[in-house]
Coordinates of C-alpha atoms in Angstrom, one line a residue:
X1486 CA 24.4 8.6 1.4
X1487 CA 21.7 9.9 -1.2
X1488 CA 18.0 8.3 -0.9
X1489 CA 18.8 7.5 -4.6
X1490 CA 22.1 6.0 -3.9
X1491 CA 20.2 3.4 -1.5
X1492 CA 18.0 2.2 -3.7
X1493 CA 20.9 1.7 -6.2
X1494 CA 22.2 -0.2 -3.6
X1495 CA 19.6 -2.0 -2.7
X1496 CA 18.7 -2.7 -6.2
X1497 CA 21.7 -4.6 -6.6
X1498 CA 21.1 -6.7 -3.2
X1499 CA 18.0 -7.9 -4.4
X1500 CA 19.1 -8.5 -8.1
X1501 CA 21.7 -10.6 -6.2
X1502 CA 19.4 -12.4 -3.8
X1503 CA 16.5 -13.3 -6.6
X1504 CA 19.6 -15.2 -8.4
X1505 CA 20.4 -17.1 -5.3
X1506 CA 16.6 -18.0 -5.0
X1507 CA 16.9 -19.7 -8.1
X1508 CA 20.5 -21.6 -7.3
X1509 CA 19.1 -22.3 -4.1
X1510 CA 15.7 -23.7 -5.9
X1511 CA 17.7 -25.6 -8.4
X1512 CA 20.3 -27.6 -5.8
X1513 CA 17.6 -27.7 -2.5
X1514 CA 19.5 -25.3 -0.6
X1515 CA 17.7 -24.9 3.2
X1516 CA 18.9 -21.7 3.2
X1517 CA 16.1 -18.7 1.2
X1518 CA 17.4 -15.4 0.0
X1519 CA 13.9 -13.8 2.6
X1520 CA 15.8 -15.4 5.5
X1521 CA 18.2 -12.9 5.3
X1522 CA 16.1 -10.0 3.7
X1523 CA 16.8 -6.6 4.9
X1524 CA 15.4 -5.3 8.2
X1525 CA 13.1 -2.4 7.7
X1526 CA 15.6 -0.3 8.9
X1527 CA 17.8 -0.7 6.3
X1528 CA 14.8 -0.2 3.4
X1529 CA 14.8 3.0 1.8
X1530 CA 11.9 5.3 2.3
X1531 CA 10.9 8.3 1.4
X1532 CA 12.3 11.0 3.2
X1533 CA 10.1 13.9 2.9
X1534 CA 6.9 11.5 3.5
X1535 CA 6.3 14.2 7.1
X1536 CA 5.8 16.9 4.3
X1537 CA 3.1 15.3 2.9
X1538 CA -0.4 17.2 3.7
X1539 CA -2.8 14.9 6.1
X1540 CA -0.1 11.9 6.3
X1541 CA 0.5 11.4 10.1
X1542 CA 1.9 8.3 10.0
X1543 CA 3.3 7.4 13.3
X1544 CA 2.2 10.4 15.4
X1545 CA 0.0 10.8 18.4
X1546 CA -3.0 11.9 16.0
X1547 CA -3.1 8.5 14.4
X1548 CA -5.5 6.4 17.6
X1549 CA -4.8 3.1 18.6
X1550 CA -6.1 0.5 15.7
X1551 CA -9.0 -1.8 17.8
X1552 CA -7.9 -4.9 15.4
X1553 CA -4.5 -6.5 17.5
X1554 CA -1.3 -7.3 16.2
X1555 CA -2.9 -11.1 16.9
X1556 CA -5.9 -9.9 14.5
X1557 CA -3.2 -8.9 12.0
X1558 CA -1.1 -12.5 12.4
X1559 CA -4.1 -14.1 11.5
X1560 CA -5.2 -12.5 8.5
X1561 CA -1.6 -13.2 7.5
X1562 CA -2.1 -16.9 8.3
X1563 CA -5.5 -16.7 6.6
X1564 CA -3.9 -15.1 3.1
X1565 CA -1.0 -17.2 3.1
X1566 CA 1.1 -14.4 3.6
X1567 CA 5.0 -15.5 4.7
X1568 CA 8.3 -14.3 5.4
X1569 CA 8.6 -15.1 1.3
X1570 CA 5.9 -12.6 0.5
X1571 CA 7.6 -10.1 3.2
X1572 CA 10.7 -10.7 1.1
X1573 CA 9.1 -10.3 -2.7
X1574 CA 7.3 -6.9 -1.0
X1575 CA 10.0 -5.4 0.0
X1576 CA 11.6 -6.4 -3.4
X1577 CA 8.4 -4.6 -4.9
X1578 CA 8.9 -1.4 -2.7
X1579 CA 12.4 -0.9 -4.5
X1580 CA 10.8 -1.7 -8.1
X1581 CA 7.5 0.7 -7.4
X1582 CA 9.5 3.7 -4.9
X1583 CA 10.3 6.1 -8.6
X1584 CA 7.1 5.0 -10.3
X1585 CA 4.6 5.5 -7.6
X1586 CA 3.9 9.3 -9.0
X1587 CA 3.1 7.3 -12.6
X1588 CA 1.1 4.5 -11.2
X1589 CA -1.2 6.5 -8.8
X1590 CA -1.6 9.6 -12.1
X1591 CA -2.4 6.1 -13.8
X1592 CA -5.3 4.9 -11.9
X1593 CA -6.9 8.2 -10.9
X1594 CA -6.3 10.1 -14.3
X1595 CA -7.0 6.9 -17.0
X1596 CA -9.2 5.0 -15.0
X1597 CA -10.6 6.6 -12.1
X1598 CA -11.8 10.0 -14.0
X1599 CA -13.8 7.4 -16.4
X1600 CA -15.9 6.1 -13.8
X1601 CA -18.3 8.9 -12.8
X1602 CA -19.4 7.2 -9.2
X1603 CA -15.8 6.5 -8.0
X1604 CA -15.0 10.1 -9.5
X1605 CA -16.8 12.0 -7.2
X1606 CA -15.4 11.2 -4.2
X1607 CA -12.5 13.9 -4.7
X1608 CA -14.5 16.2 -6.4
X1609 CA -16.7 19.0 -5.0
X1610 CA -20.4 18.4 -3.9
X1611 CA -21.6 19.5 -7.4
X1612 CA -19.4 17.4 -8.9
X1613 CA -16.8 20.4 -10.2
X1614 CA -13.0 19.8 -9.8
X1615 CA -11.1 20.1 -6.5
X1616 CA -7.5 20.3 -7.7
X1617 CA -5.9 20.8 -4.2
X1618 CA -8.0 17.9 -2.6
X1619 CA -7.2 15.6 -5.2
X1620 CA -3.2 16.7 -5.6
X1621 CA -3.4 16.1 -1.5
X1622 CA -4.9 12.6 -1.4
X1623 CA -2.5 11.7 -4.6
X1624 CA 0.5 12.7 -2.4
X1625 CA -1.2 10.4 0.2
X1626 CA -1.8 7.6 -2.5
X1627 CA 1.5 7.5 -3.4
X1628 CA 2.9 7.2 -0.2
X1629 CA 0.4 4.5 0.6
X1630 CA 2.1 2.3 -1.9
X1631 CA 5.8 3.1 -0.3
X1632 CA 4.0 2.3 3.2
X1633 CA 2.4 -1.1 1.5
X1634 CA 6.0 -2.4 0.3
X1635 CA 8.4 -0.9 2.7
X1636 CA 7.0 -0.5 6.7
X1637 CA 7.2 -3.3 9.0
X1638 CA 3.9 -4.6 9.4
X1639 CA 3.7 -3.4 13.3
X1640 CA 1.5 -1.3 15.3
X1641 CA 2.1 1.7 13.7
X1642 CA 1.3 0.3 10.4
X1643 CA -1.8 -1.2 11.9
X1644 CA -2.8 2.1 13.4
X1645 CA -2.7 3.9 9.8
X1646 CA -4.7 1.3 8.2
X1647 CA -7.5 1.9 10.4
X1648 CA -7.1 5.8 10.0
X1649 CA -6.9 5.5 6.3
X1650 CA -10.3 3.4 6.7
X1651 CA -12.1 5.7 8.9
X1652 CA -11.4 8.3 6.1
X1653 CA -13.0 6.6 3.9
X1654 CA -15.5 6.5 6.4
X1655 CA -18.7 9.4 7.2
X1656 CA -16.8 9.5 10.2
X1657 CA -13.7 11.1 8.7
X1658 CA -13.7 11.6 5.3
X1659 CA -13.3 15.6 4.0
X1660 CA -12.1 16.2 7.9
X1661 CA -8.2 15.8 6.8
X1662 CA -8.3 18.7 4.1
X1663 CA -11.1 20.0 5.5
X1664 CA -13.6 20.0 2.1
X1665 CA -16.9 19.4 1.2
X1666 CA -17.2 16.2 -0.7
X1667 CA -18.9 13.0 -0.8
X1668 CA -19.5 12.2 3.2
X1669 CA -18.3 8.7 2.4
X1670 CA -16.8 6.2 -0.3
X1671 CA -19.1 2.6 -0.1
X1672 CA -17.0 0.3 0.9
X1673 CA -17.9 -2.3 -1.8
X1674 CA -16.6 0.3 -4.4
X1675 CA -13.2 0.0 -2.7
X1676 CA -13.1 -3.9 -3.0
X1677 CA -14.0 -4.0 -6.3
X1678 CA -11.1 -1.5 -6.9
X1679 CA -8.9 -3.6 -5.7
X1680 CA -8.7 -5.9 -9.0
X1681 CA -7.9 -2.9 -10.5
X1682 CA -5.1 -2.4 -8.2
X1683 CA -3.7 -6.0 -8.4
X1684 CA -4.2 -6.0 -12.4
X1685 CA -2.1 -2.6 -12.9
X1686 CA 0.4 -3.2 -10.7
X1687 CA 2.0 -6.5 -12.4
X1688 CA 3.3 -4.2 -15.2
X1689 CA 4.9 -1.6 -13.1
X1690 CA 6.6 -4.4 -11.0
X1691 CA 8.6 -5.8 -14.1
X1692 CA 9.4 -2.4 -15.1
X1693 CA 13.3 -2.9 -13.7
X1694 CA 13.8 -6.4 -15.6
X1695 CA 13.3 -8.8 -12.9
X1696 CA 12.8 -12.5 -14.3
X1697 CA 9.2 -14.2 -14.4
X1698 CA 10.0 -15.4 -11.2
X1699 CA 10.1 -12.5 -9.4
X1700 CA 7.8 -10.5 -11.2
X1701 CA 5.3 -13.2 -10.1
X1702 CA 6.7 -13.5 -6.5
X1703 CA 6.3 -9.6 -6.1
X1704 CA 2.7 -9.5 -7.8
X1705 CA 1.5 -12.3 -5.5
X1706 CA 2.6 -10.6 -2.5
X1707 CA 1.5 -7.3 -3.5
X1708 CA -2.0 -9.0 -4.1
X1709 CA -1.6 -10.9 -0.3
X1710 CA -1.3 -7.8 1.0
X1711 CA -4.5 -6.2 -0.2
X1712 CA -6.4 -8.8 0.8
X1713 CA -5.1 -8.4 4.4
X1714 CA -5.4 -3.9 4.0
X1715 CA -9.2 -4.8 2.4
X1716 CA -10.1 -7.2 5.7
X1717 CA -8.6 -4.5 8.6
X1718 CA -10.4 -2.1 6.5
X1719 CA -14.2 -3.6 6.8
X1720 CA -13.9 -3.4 10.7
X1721 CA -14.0 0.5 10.5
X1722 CA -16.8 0.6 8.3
X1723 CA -18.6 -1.7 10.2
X1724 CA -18.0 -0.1 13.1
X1725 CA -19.9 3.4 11.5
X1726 CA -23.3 4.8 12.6
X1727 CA -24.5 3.9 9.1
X1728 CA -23.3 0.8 9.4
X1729 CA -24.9 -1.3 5.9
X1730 CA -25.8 1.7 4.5
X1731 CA -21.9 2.6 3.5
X1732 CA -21.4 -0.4 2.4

């Protein structure tokens, strides 16, 4: 079976399931439609994500994250983030998997090529274009949103958050593609991003004709999650030489 053909598939589960959400709503059902959700294993992904230049999710190259699966179950606690949201993310990582090419050429072509100081950081020292840096780290971008909606929130997923972080980081950033750009992004740049992120996205989740419902119980999710990404994220930028100063 084609990578298309399970997300046809899967699709039509969640069409499905959102309905029964709202029967089970309706009539007090105990049973939820994210009791049964799909197991990660079953949630289509994209298979040629190992071709992607500098993504090593998974592999030995990725070190262990020093926040704890404990850490992580906290923040989760601390977001409000529940086996719903798990449920209404995953739903979001079928909606998003075909549009992640648009979304990302969205926010780093009509919004991040406006802003000269967020610009910079996948351009060239003297601020001239770096077409294969930036075509890498859009590849990675993308992927980043797949990863968001689709892994299991386990070790490995912990892992990559911190190594995404540390290359944003004057520990690692311009190591992965090995160019000479900004030596960090500040991290308060990156949460202010993040309404950005959370604004965009609502449209590109009711894209497939999902009712209000959904729509909101994806975007709310989506939002949970960033919150959670943005607070593993501070601990590797905290953790820096320049520690205040890349902030």
């Amino acid at each position: 079976m084609s990578f298309d053909q399970h997300v046809e598939i899967f699709g039509v589960a969640y069409a499905a399931t959102s309905r029964t959400a709202a029967h089970a709503s309706r009539h007090r059902l105990t049973r939820t439609p994210w009791d049964a959700k799909p197991s990660p294993t079953e949630i289509p992904m994209n298979s040629s994500a190992i071709d992607i230049p500098g993504y090593t999710y998974g592999t030995p190259e990725v070190a262990l994250s020093p926040a704890t699966l404990a850490d992580l179950e906290r923040l989760k606690v601390s977001t409000g983030f529940t086996k719903e949201d798990e449920y209404y993310l995953h739903m979001a990582g079928v909606v998003l998997d075909a549009q992640v090419e648009t979304i990302v050429n969205h926010w780093r072509a009509n919004i991040i090529a406006g802003i000269p100081h967020l610009a910079k950081h996948s351009r060239n020292l003297d601020g001239t274009p770096a077409p294969d840096y930036l075509a890498r780290s859009n590849q990675r971008f993308q992927q980043w949103i797949r990863d968001t909606c689709l892994r299991p929130y386990d070790q490995d997923w912990l892992n990559y958050q911190h190594e995404i972080a540390l290359r944003h980081t004057s520990l690692k950033k311009n190591q992965t593609d090995g160019v000479t750009s900004t030596p960090y992004v500040p991290y308060g740049d990156i949460i202010a991003f993040v309404a950005v992120l959370n604004e965009t996205m609502h449209s590109y989740l009711a894209a497939n004709g999902h009712d209000a419902a959904a729509v909101s119980g994806m975007h709310k999710a989506w939002c949970k999650s960033m919150h959670i990404q943005i607070a593993l994220w501070a601990g590797a930028y905290m953790d820096t030489e320049a520690a205040g100063k890349e902030s």
